[in-house]
Short mmCIF file of C-alpha atoms in Angstrom, two decimals:
data_model
loop_
_atom_site.label_atom_id
_atom_site.label_comp_id
_atom_site.label_asym_id
_atom_site.label_seq_id
_atom_site.Cartn_x
_atom_site.Cartn_y
_atom_site.Cartn_z
CA MET A 1 -0.12 0.08 -0.04
CA LYS A 2 1.40 3.60 -0.56
CA PRO A 3 1.72 6.22 1.94
CA ILE A 4 -0.80 9.29 2.28
CA LEU A 5 1.82 12.14 0.88
CA LEU A 6 1.48 15.31 2.95
CA HIS A 7 5.05 17.03 2.70
CA GLU A 8 5.68 19.70 5.05
CA ASP A 9 6.53 22.17 1.91
CA ARG A 10 3.70 20.96 -0.37
CA LEU A 11 2.67 23.70 -2.67
CA PHE A 12 5.56 25.76 -2.21
CA PRO A 13 7.83 26.64 -4.94
CA ALA A 14 10.35 24.47 -6.12
CA ASP A 15 13.50 26.60 -5.98
CA GLU A 16 15.05 26.74 -2.54
CA ALA A 17 15.16 30.50 -2.37
CA THR A 18 11.49 31.20 -3.06
CA ARG A 19 10.44 28.10 -0.75
CA SER A 20 12.44 29.28 2.26
CA VAL A 21 10.65 32.57 2.11
CA ALA A 22 6.94 30.86 1.96
CA ARG A 23 7.66 28.33 4.80
CA SER A 24 8.95 31.06 6.55
CA LEU A 25 5.64 33.42 6.11
CA TYR A 26 3.14 30.00 6.44
CA GLN A 27 4.80 29.31 10.25
CA THR A 28 3.03 33.00 11.15
CA VAL A 29 -0.34 31.98 9.87
CA LYS A 30 -0.69 28.39 9.70
CA ASP A 31 -2.46 28.54 13.26
CA LEU A 32 -4.53 31.34 13.02
CA PRO A 33 -8.32 30.66 13.56
CA ILE A 34 -10.58 29.98 10.56
CA ILE A 35 -13.14 32.60 9.34
CA SER A 36 -15.55 30.38 7.26
CA PRO A 37 -17.78 33.54 6.20
CA HIS A 38 -19.79 31.43 3.20
CA GLY A 39 -20.70 27.84 3.05
CA HIS A 40 -23.10 25.25 3.25
CA THR A 41 -22.82 23.04 6.11
CA ASP A 42 -25.82 21.86 7.85
CA PRO A 43 -26.88 24.01 10.67
CA ARG A 44 -28.56 20.93 12.35
CA TRP A 45 -24.90 19.73 13.27
CA PHE A 46 -24.32 22.64 14.98
CA ALA A 47 -27.54 23.01 16.90
CA TYR A 48 -28.15 19.48 18.22
CA ASP A 49 -24.46 18.15 18.12
CA GLU A 50 -25.16 14.78 17.29
CA ASN A 51 -22.29 12.34 16.38
CA PHE A 52 -22.15 11.75 12.46
CA GLY A 53 -23.65 8.36 11.06
CA ASN A 54 -20.88 6.38 9.38
CA ALA A 55 -18.10 7.19 6.57
CA THR A 56 -20.00 6.88 3.70
CA GLU A 57 -22.76 9.30 4.58
CA LEU A 58 -20.22 12.13 5.84
CA PHE A 59 -17.82 11.66 2.94
CA ILE A 60 -19.77 10.33 -0.08
CA LEU A 61 -23.34 11.18 0.10
CA PRO A 62 -23.49 14.88 0.56
CA ASP A 63 -20.48 15.73 -1.94
CA HIS A 64 -20.71 16.24 -5.35
CA TYR A 65 -17.64 16.68 -6.01
CA VAL A 66 -16.83 12.89 -5.22
CA PHE A 67 -19.87 11.58 -7.21
CA ARG A 68 -19.42 13.79 -9.95
CA MET A 69 -16.08 12.06 -10.83
CA LEU A 70 -17.08 8.82 -10.23
CA TYR A 71 -19.84 9.21 -12.57
CA SER A 72 -18.06 10.69 -15.41
CA GLN A 73 -16.00 7.41 -15.13
CA GLY A 74 -19.15 5.20 -15.74
CA VAL A 75 -20.63 4.71 -12.21
CA SER A 76 -24.31 5.24 -11.85
CA LEU A 77 -25.50 7.38 -9.15
CA GLU A 78 -27.84 4.63 -7.79
CA ASN A 79 -24.97 2.47 -7.11
CA LEU A 80 -23.35 5.39 -4.80
CA GLY A 81 -26.70 5.68 -2.86
CA ILE A 82 -27.87 9.02 -4.34
CA ARG A 83 -31.78 8.91 -4.10
CA ARG A 84 -34.22 9.13 -7.10
CA TRP A 85 -37.07 11.46 -6.85
CA ASP A 86 -39.29 8.53 -8.24
CA GLY A 87 -38.27 6.22 -5.18
CA GLY A 88 -36.38 3.88 -7.73
CA PRO A 89 -33.80 1.51 -6.10
CA THR A 90 -30.85 3.03 -5.22
CA GLU A 91 -27.92 1.22 -3.21
CA GLY A 92 -28.57 1.19 0.63
CA ASP A 93 -25.76 -0.78 1.82
CA PRO A 94 -23.14 2.29 3.26
CA GLN A 95 -20.26 -0.52 2.93
CA LYS A 96 -20.79 -1.01 -0.70
CA ILE A 97 -21.03 2.15 -1.72
CA TRP A 98 -17.48 2.87 0.11
CA GLN A 99 -15.97 0.30 -1.51
CA ILE A 100 -16.83 1.71 -4.87
CA PHE A 101 -15.54 4.66 -3.60
CA ALA A 102 -12.36 3.23 -2.45
CA ASP A 103 -12.05 1.29 -5.84
CA HIS A 104 -11.97 4.16 -7.69
CA TYR A 105 -10.10 6.59 -5.56
CA TYR A 106 -7.26 6.73 -8.10
CA LEU A 107 -9.33 8.57 -10.06
CA PHE A 108 -8.77 11.65 -8.00
CA ALA A 109 -5.30 12.04 -8.36
CA GLY A 110 -4.27 15.48 -9.19
CA THR A 111 -7.37 17.19 -8.37
CA PRO A 112 -7.94 19.50 -5.15
CA SER A 113 -10.55 16.73 -4.14
CA ARG A 114 -7.74 14.21 -3.24
CA MET A 115 -5.69 16.95 -1.39
CA TRP A 116 -8.57 17.26 0.49
CA LEU A 117 -9.59 14.06 1.61
CA ASP A 118 -5.79 12.83 2.23
CA THR A 119 -5.46 15.82 4.47
CA VAL A 120 -8.54 14.62 6.38
CA PHE A 121 -7.93 10.93 6.19
CA LYS A 122 -4.29 11.63 7.86
CA ASN A 123 -4.79 14.71 10.06
CA VAL A 124 -8.19 14.18 11.64
CA PHE A 125 -8.30 10.53 11.77
CA GLY A 126 -4.57 9.52 11.74
CA LEU A 127 -4.61 7.23 8.95
CA THR A 128 -1.17 6.79 6.91
CA ASP A 129 -1.83 4.42 4.17
CA MET A 130 -3.62 5.67 1.06
CA LEU A 131 -7.22 4.72 0.54
CA CYS A 132 -7.89 2.00 -2.02
CA SER A 133 -9.37 -1.23 -2.69
CA GLU A 134 -7.60 -3.31 -0.35
CA ASN A 135 -8.06 -1.18 2.89
CA ALA A 136 -11.28 0.10 2.17
CA MET A 137 -13.08 -1.95 4.99
CA GLU A 138 -10.40 -1.16 7.51
CA TYR A 139 -10.89 2.63 6.55
CA TYR A 140 -14.67 2.54 6.64
CA HIS A 141 -15.10 0.70 10.23
CA PHE A 142 -12.25 2.65 11.82
CA ILE A 143 -13.72 6.11 10.51
CA THR A 144 -17.54 5.30 11.41
CA ALA A 145 -16.10 3.70 14.67
CA GLU A 146 -13.83 7.26 15.36
CA LEU A 147 -17.27 9.19 14.47
CA GLY A 148 -19.19 7.76 17.13
CA LYS A 149 -16.79 9.22 19.99
CA ASP A 150 -17.39 12.57 21.51
CA VAL A 151 -14.42 14.28 20.12
CA TYR A 152 -16.02 13.93 16.53
CA LYS A 153 -18.95 15.55 17.53
CA PRO A 154 -19.43 18.75 15.15
CA ARG A 155 -18.84 21.13 18.10
CA ALA A 156 -15.82 19.39 19.46
CA LEU A 157 -14.75 19.40 15.74
CA MET A 158 -15.22 23.25 15.23
CA ASP A 159 -12.69 23.77 18.35
CA ARG A 160 -10.16 21.33 17.50
CA PHE A 161 -10.33 23.04 13.96
CA ASN A 162 -9.86 26.13 15.51
CA ILE A 163 -13.16 27.59 13.40
CA GLU A 164 -13.74 30.72 14.86
CA LEU A 165 -16.96 31.48 13.00
CA ILE A 166 -19.18 29.25 10.18
CA ALA A 167 -21.82 30.60 8.43
CA THR A 168 -24.40 28.29 6.62
CA THR A 169 -26.70 29.63 3.77
CA GLU A 170 -30.31 29.33 4.06
CA GLY A 171 -33.16 29.91 1.53
CA ALA A 172 -35.55 32.97 2.05
CA LEU A 173 -38.66 30.58 2.98
CA ASP A 174 -36.41 28.67 5.53
CA ASN A 175 -37.90 28.90 8.92
CA LEU A 176 -34.39 28.72 10.39
CA GLU A 177 -35.27 25.94 13.61
CA HIS A 178 -31.60 24.96 13.70
CA HIS A 179 -30.43 28.60 14.03
CA ARG A 180 -33.52 29.13 16.90
CA ALA A 181 -32.17 26.23 18.56
CA LEU A 182 -28.74 27.64 18.96
CA LYS A 183 -29.77 31.05 20.21
CA GLY A 184 -28.49 31.81 23.72
CA THR A 185 -26.03 28.96 23.42
CA GLY A 186 -23.26 30.92 22.73
CA TRP A 187 -22.98 29.06 19.51
CA ASP A 188 -25.12 31.37 17.84
CA LYS A 189 -22.38 33.86 17.72
CA ARG A 190 -20.10 31.13 15.83
CA VAL A 191 -22.57 29.79 13.40
CA ILE A 192 -24.69 32.25 11.99
CA THR A 193 -26.85 31.97 8.80
CA SER A 194 -26.80 33.85 5.12
CA PHE A 195 -29.89 35.01 3.05
CA ARG A 196 -29.95 33.32 -0.22
CA PRO A 197 -33.53 34.42 -1.97
CA ASP A 198 -33.08 32.38 -4.80
CA ASP A 199 -35.99 30.66 -3.92
CA VAL A 200 -38.40 33.88 -4.02
CA VAL A 201 -36.22 35.86 -7.17
CA ASP A 202 -35.55 33.05 -9.73
CA ALA A 203 -38.98 33.07 -11.86
CA SER A 204 -37.48 30.15 -13.63
CA LEU A 205 -37.92 27.64 -10.74
CA GLU A 206 -40.90 25.56 -11.59
CA ASN A 207 -42.59 26.08 -7.98
CA PHE A 208 -41.92 30.15 -8.35
CA ALA A 209 -45.38 31.07 -8.09
CA GLN A 210 -45.76 28.58 -4.98
CA ASN A 211 -42.94 30.30 -3.35
CA ILE A 212 -44.09 33.56 -3.51
CA GLU A 213 -47.66 32.50 -2.23
CA LEU A 214 -45.92 30.97 0.85
CA LEU A 215 -43.75 33.88 1.18
CA GLY A 216 -46.67 35.88 1.73
CA GLU A 217 -47.98 33.75 4.41
CA ILE A 218 -45.30 33.37 6.62
CA THR A 219 -44.67 37.63 6.38
CA GLY A 220 -48.22 38.60 6.12
CA GLU A 221 -47.66 40.42 3.20
CA ASN A 222 -49.64 40.71 0.11
CA THR A 223 -47.21 39.19 -2.56
CA THR A 224 -49.17 39.38 -5.67
CA ASP A 225 -48.16 43.32 -5.28
CA TRP A 226 -45.13 44.52 -6.26
CA GLU A 227 -44.33 46.40 -3.59
CA GLY A 228 -46.09 43.73 -1.13
CA TYR A 229 -43.44 41.50 -2.39
CA LEU A 230 -40.26 43.61 -1.82
CA ALA A 231 -41.94 43.89 1.59
CA ALA A 232 -42.04 40.62 2.45
CA ILE A 233 -38.39 40.37 1.20
CA ARG A 234 -37.06 42.99 3.95
CA GLN A 235 -39.20 41.20 6.63
CA ARG A 236 -37.26 38.09 5.90
CA ARG A 237 -33.79 39.72 5.81
CA ALA A 238 -34.70 41.19 9.11
CA VAL A 239 -35.28 37.65 10.28
CA PHE A 240 -32.23 36.34 8.95
CA ARG A 241 -30.24 39.16 10.40
CA GLU A 242 -31.52 38.47 13.66
CA HIS A 243 -29.81 34.90 13.49
CA GLY A 244 -26.56 36.39 12.85
CA ALA A 245 -26.84 37.03 9.16
CA THR A 246 -24.35 39.70 7.76
CA ALA A 247 -24.51 38.61 3.97
CA THR A 248 -26.70 37.59 1.71
CA ASP A 249 -25.97 35.23 -1.55
CA HIS A 250 -27.17 35.35 -5.23
CA GLY A 251 -27.05 32.27 -7.41
CA HIS A 252 -27.74 33.84 -10.77
CA PRO A 253 -26.76 32.14 -13.95
CA THR A 254 -25.62 36.05 -15.08
CA ALA A 255 -24.75 39.20 -13.49
CA ARG A 256 -27.37 41.32 -15.32
CA THR A 257 -29.05 44.11 -13.35
CA ALA A 258 -31.53 46.54 -14.48
CA ASP A 259 -33.66 49.19 -13.48
CA LEU A 260 -37.30 49.54 -14.27
CA SER A 261 -40.00 51.69 -13.26
CA LYS A 262 -42.36 50.49 -10.74
CA ALA A 263 -45.14 50.32 -13.24
CA ASP A 264 -42.75 48.06 -15.58
CA CYS A 265 -41.86 45.93 -12.50
CA GLN A 266 -45.54 45.10 -11.53
CA ALA A 267 -46.45 44.14 -14.68
CA LEU A 268 -43.52 41.90 -14.75
CA PHE A 269 -43.53 40.48 -11.54
CA SER A 270 -47.36 39.74 -12.50
CA LYS A 271 -46.20 37.77 -15.87
CA CYS A 272 -43.96 35.67 -13.72
CA LEU A 273 -46.60 34.76 -11.37
CA SER A 274 -48.74 33.72 -14.17
CA GLY A 275 -46.44 31.26 -15.40
CA LYS A 276 -46.34 33.09 -18.96
CA ALA A 277 -43.02 34.63 -18.72
CA SER A 278 -40.45 33.73 -21.42
CA GLU A 279 -36.79 33.22 -20.44
CA ALA A 280 -36.03 36.45 -21.40
CA ASP A 281 -38.84 37.97 -19.41
CA GLN A 282 -37.18 35.51 -16.57
CA GLU A 283 -33.61 36.74 -16.72
CA LEU A 284 -35.03 40.47 -16.68
CA PHE A 285 -36.62 39.87 -13.52
CA ARG A 286 -33.61 38.17 -11.72
CA ALA A 287 -31.69 41.48 -13.49
CA GLN A 288 -34.13 44.01 -11.88
CA MET A 289 -34.38 41.93 -8.20
CA LEU A 290 -30.42 42.55 -8.19
CA THR A 291 -30.88 46.03 -8.22
CA GLU A 292 -33.60 45.78 -5.86
CA LEU A 293 -31.75 43.58 -3.30
CA ALA A 294 -28.63 45.99 -3.63
CA GLY A 295 -30.91 48.83 -2.71
CA MET A 296 -32.05 46.61 0.36
CA SER A 297 -28.29 45.97 1.37
CA ILE A 298 -27.87 49.58 1.54
CA GLU A 299 -30.95 49.99 3.99
CA ASP A 300 -29.81 47.19 6.03
CA GLY A 301 -26.09 47.05 5.59
CA MET A 302 -25.90 43.26 4.86
CA VAL A 303 -23.09 42.35 2.11
CA MET A 304 -24.12 41.17 -1.15
CA GLN A 305 -22.54 37.99 -2.80
CA ILE A 306 -23.18 37.58 -6.44
CA HIS A 307 -22.44 33.96 -8.03
CA PRO A 308 -23.10 33.99 -11.93
CA GLY A 309 -21.80 32.13 -14.31
CA ALA A 310 -23.09 28.51 -13.98
CA PHE A 311 -25.22 26.60 -16.28
CA ARG A 312 -27.02 24.33 -13.46
CA ASN A 313 -28.19 20.59 -13.83
CA HIS A 314 -26.82 20.64 -17.57
CA ASN A 315 -27.32 16.90 -17.58
CA ASN A 316 -31.05 16.77 -18.23
CA ASP A 317 -31.53 13.17 -17.56
CA VAL A 318 -29.56 13.06 -13.86
CA PHE A 319 -31.92 15.83 -13.27
CA THR A 320 -34.89 14.32 -14.16
CA LYS A 321 -34.07 11.59 -11.81
CA PHE A 322 -32.29 12.83 -9.07
CA GLY A 323 -33.07 16.72 -8.86
CA ARG A 324 -30.67 19.74 -8.43
CA ASP A 325 -26.98 20.09 -7.33
CA LYS A 326 -25.98 16.44 -8.44
CA GLY A 327 -22.49 17.20 -10.27
CA ALA A 328 -23.92 18.65 -13.35
CA ASP A 329 -23.08 22.38 -13.03
CA ILE A 330 -20.90 23.75 -15.45
CA PRO A 331 -19.26 27.07 -16.05
CA LEU A 332 -20.73 29.52 -18.49
CA GLN A 333 -18.94 32.61 -20.19
CA THR A 334 -19.96 35.67 -18.29
CA GLU A 335 -19.86 39.39 -18.55
CA TYR A 336 -19.91 41.80 -16.16
CA VAL A 337 -18.96 45.28 -16.94
CA ASN A 338 -22.43 46.20 -18.68
CA ALA A 339 -24.41 43.44 -17.05
CA LEU A 340 -23.46 45.24 -13.54
CA LYS A 341 -23.74 48.86 -15.02
CA PRO A 342 -27.65 49.52 -14.01
CA LEU A 343 -26.97 48.86 -10.72
CA LEU A 344 -23.41 50.43 -10.18
CA ASP A 345 -25.19 53.69 -12.12
CA LYS A 346 -27.81 53.74 -9.25
CA TYR A 347 -25.93 52.56 -6.26
CA GLY A 348 -22.12 52.21 -7.24
CA ASN A 349 -21.30 54.97 -5.24
CA ASP A 350 -22.90 54.65 -2.48
CA PRO A 351 -20.53 53.91 0.51
CA ARG A 352 -22.74 51.99 2.54
CA LEU A 353 -23.00 49.41 -0.42
CA ASN A 354 -20.69 46.46 -0.40
CA ILE A 355 -20.92 43.78 -2.76
CA ILE A 356 -18.57 40.69 -3.33
CA LEU A 357 -18.30 39.48 -6.96
CA PHE A 358 -17.44 36.03 -7.85
CA THR A 359 -17.09 34.11 -11.34
CA LEU A 360 -16.46 30.70 -12.93
CA ASP A 361 -15.26 32.72 -16.01
CA GLU A 362 -11.46 33.30 -15.47
CA THR A 363 -10.89 35.17 -18.44
CA VAL A 364 -12.68 38.11 -16.99
CA TYR A 365 -10.34 38.13 -13.96
CA SER A 366 -8.03 40.78 -15.42
CA ARG A 367 -9.98 42.25 -18.33
CA GLU A 368 -13.22 43.07 -16.09
CA LEU A 369 -13.37 41.94 -12.57
CA ALA A 370 -10.53 43.33 -11.52
CA PRO A 371 -10.78 46.97 -13.27
CA LEU A 372 -13.96 47.01 -11.70
CA ALA A 373 -12.74 46.26 -8.36
CA GLY A 374 -10.51 48.82 -8.48
CA HIS A 375 -12.67 51.45 -9.46
CA TYR A 376 -15.52 50.84 -7.26
CA PRO A 377 -15.72 51.38 -3.62
CA CYS A 378 -18.72 49.26 -3.28
CA LEU A 379 -17.06 45.89 -5.17
CA LYS A 380 -14.64 43.35 -3.78
CA LEU A 381 -13.89 40.14 -5.23
CA GLY A 382 -14.41 36.93 -3.99
CA PRO A 383 -11.57 34.31 -3.86
CA ALA A 384 -11.19 31.63 -6.82
CA TRP A 385 -14.37 29.78 -6.65
CA TRP A 386 -15.99 26.31 -7.41
CA PHE A 387 -14.39 24.57 -9.96
CA HIS A 388 -11.13 27.01 -9.53
CA ASP A 389 -10.82 26.31 -5.32
CA SER A 390 -7.52 24.96 -6.34
CA PRO A 391 -3.82 25.33 -6.17
CA GLU A 392 -3.64 26.40 -9.86
CA GLY A 393 -6.94 28.44 -9.71
CA MET A 394 -6.04 30.09 -7.00
CA LEU A 395 -2.72 31.17 -8.34
CA ARG A 396 -4.15 32.24 -11.64
CA TYR A 397 -6.23 33.98 -9.70
CA ARG A 398 -3.92 36.40 -7.60
CA HIS A 399 -1.45 36.65 -10.79
CA GLN A 400 -4.61 38.22 -12.57
CA VAL A 401 -6.45 40.24 -10.56
CA THR A 402 -3.11 41.57 -7.86
CA GLU A 403 -1.92 44.38 -10.54
CA THR A 404 -4.86 46.10 -10.99
CA ALA A 405 -7.28 45.49 -7.91
CA GLY A 406 -4.46 45.01 -5.52
CA LEU A 407 -4.70 43.09 -2.44
CA PHE A 408 -7.28 45.05 -0.53
CA ASN A 409 -9.80 44.60 -2.98
CA THR A 410 -9.88 40.96 -2.12
CA VAL A 411 -11.83 39.33 0.68
CA GLY A 412 -9.63 36.81 1.69
CA PHE A 413 -10.62 32.86 1.23
CA ASN A 414 -14.19 30.96 1.88
CA ASP A 415 -14.47 27.46 1.63
CA ASP A 416 -17.94 27.12 0.02
CA THR A 417 -18.28 23.69 1.28
CA ARG A 418 -20.76 20.94 2.72
CA ALA A 419 -18.32 18.92 3.57
CA PHE A 420 -17.51 20.21 7.04
CA LEU A 421 -14.04 17.77 7.38
CA SER A 422 -12.35 19.38 4.59
CA ILE A 423 -12.99 23.08 5.70
CA PRO A 424 -8.89 23.13 7.39
CA ALA A 425 -7.47 21.37 4.61
CA ARG A 426 -9.21 23.81 2.17
CA HIS A 427 -7.80 26.82 4.09
CA ASP A 428 -4.52 25.07 4.59
CA VAL A 429 -4.24 25.28 0.93
CA ALA A 430 -5.05 28.69 0.15
CA ARG A 431 -2.72 29.62 3.19
CA ARG A 432 0.26 27.97 1.16
CA ILE A 433 -0.85 29.43 -2.30
CA ASP A 434 -0.67 33.05 -0.90
CA CYS A 435 1.98 32.21 0.73
CA ARG A 436 3.92 31.04 -2.35
CA PHE A 437 2.47 34.16 -4.23
CA LEU A 438 3.84 36.55 -2.02
CA ALA A 439 7.14 34.88 -1.34
CA ASN A 440 8.04 34.97 -5.16
CA MET A 441 6.91 38.95 -5.07
CA VAL A 442 9.64 38.99 -1.99
CA VAL A 443 12.50 37.36 -4.19
CA GLU A 444 11.78 39.62 -7.35
CA HIS A 445 12.42 42.49 -4.47
CA ARG A 446 8.74 43.91 -5.27
CA ILE A 447 7.98 43.47 -1.31
CA SER A 448 9.65 43.24 1.31
CA GLU A 449 9.69 40.08 3.56
CA GLU A 450 8.41 42.51 6.41
CA GLU A 451 5.37 43.40 4.27
CA ALA A 452 4.68 40.01 2.96
CA GLY A 453 4.46 38.87 6.53
CA SER A 454 1.76 41.51 7.41
CA LEU A 455 -0.03 40.60 3.80
CA ILE A 456 -0.40 37.01 4.69
CA LYS A 457 -2.45 37.79 7.70
CA GLN A 458 -4.54 39.98 6.31
CA LEU A 459 -5.10 37.29 3.31
CA SER A 460 -5.72 34.23 5.89
CA TYR A 461 -7.38 35.95 8.53
CA ASP A 462 -8.52 39.87 8.56
CA LEU A 463 -9.78 40.78 5.06
CA ALA A 464 -12.47 38.20 5.37
CA LYS A 465 -13.68 39.49 8.84
CA LYS A 466 -14.00 42.93 7.36
CA ALA A 467 -15.38 42.10 4.15
CA TYR A 468 -18.29 40.25 5.73
CA LYS A 469 -18.76 42.63 8.68
CA LEU A 470 -17.88 40.24 11.09
CA GLY A 471 -16.02 42.24 14.01
CA GLN A 472 -13.02 44.43 13.75
CA ALA A 473 -10.01 42.42 12.67
#
């Protein structure tokens, strides 16, 4: 069996002079607390602090990074235990599913998933041999037994991982029961929510009209009326703020914004509710809502995150059988300069507005996003995201945006993950890559090592707290 390789100098430059600087910088930040201001972990874990079930439930079933790779190599989602909408047969034995995963673990060579998983297996569970077919059951039984111990409960792991704060993400219609359960425990200061209103903003959703009706029932507002609809969203934002939310999140297909008259907004809204809206109408409605939501952010101070550029559920057969978020989302070419102009014309110079922009289209980093963030005070750039949450992706990001936007128009790192145990590994990768980037600047005599030491702390910790309004860094 092969040993798990986690070299102490992993991801640092190959040449000794630069590697030495990177290593020195890394020592100053490797043990800093983790700020995880945007992610998709389950708040139930922290509210009730129950033990995780087994290795399969924790590592495979919730992680589309894992099963999309296996699916690409011919492993069916049914055999991985992913539930079908029609209740059709799927594998229910977690040990059989784990064995399939182990049989195909070699597929992850060279991917960030492999680095995250190896780091968890070794640093969290103390395993030293790489996962493979032969040791699959040894792995499964050992991890599952460990998960039954108190030291592997979610809150204990939060402390062990030195996670100072973690933000989950809930839809506008979520009743926040798990965050309500945290109220008054002290953990409500460390586990907060984020407001994602896509369920009541995206008119292309098959249940959009029903969602708007439910929004009205929850808030007591007349949500068939444009002004009542906006008032209902404001009301929900206030509830989320009561449960710690400092940020909103918007997963729109594009970055398009609009600034229509109230009469046009009412007409468009009514058309979307009727189910007669075209795709162009639905896109215009999302565009208008980004501008409306920016105005609300000025009112209540919440930071606005815009995540465009994903063609979601590209595989229609998978979507039909298994539903959303099953590994079939594909990056799209995305435009920002013209798309954001209506919003920026209206609110872009207001000092109260804070927008964090993300992209899946790396071609716009230097051409559009860095120049925009390098000018508008309201704009900051989110880290390399999703498909680019990788060593090479992070390095490309720094090289493409820094010369125009600088470092202080970026927001540090967020892991954007459902895989709780991988959070330390992901932040460690980001810190190592930023040390590598700054070390190269030092040896090129562009900044001093002393300045690099100050900057790496900003990138690893301070900028995230400031950007997400999580207290004074």
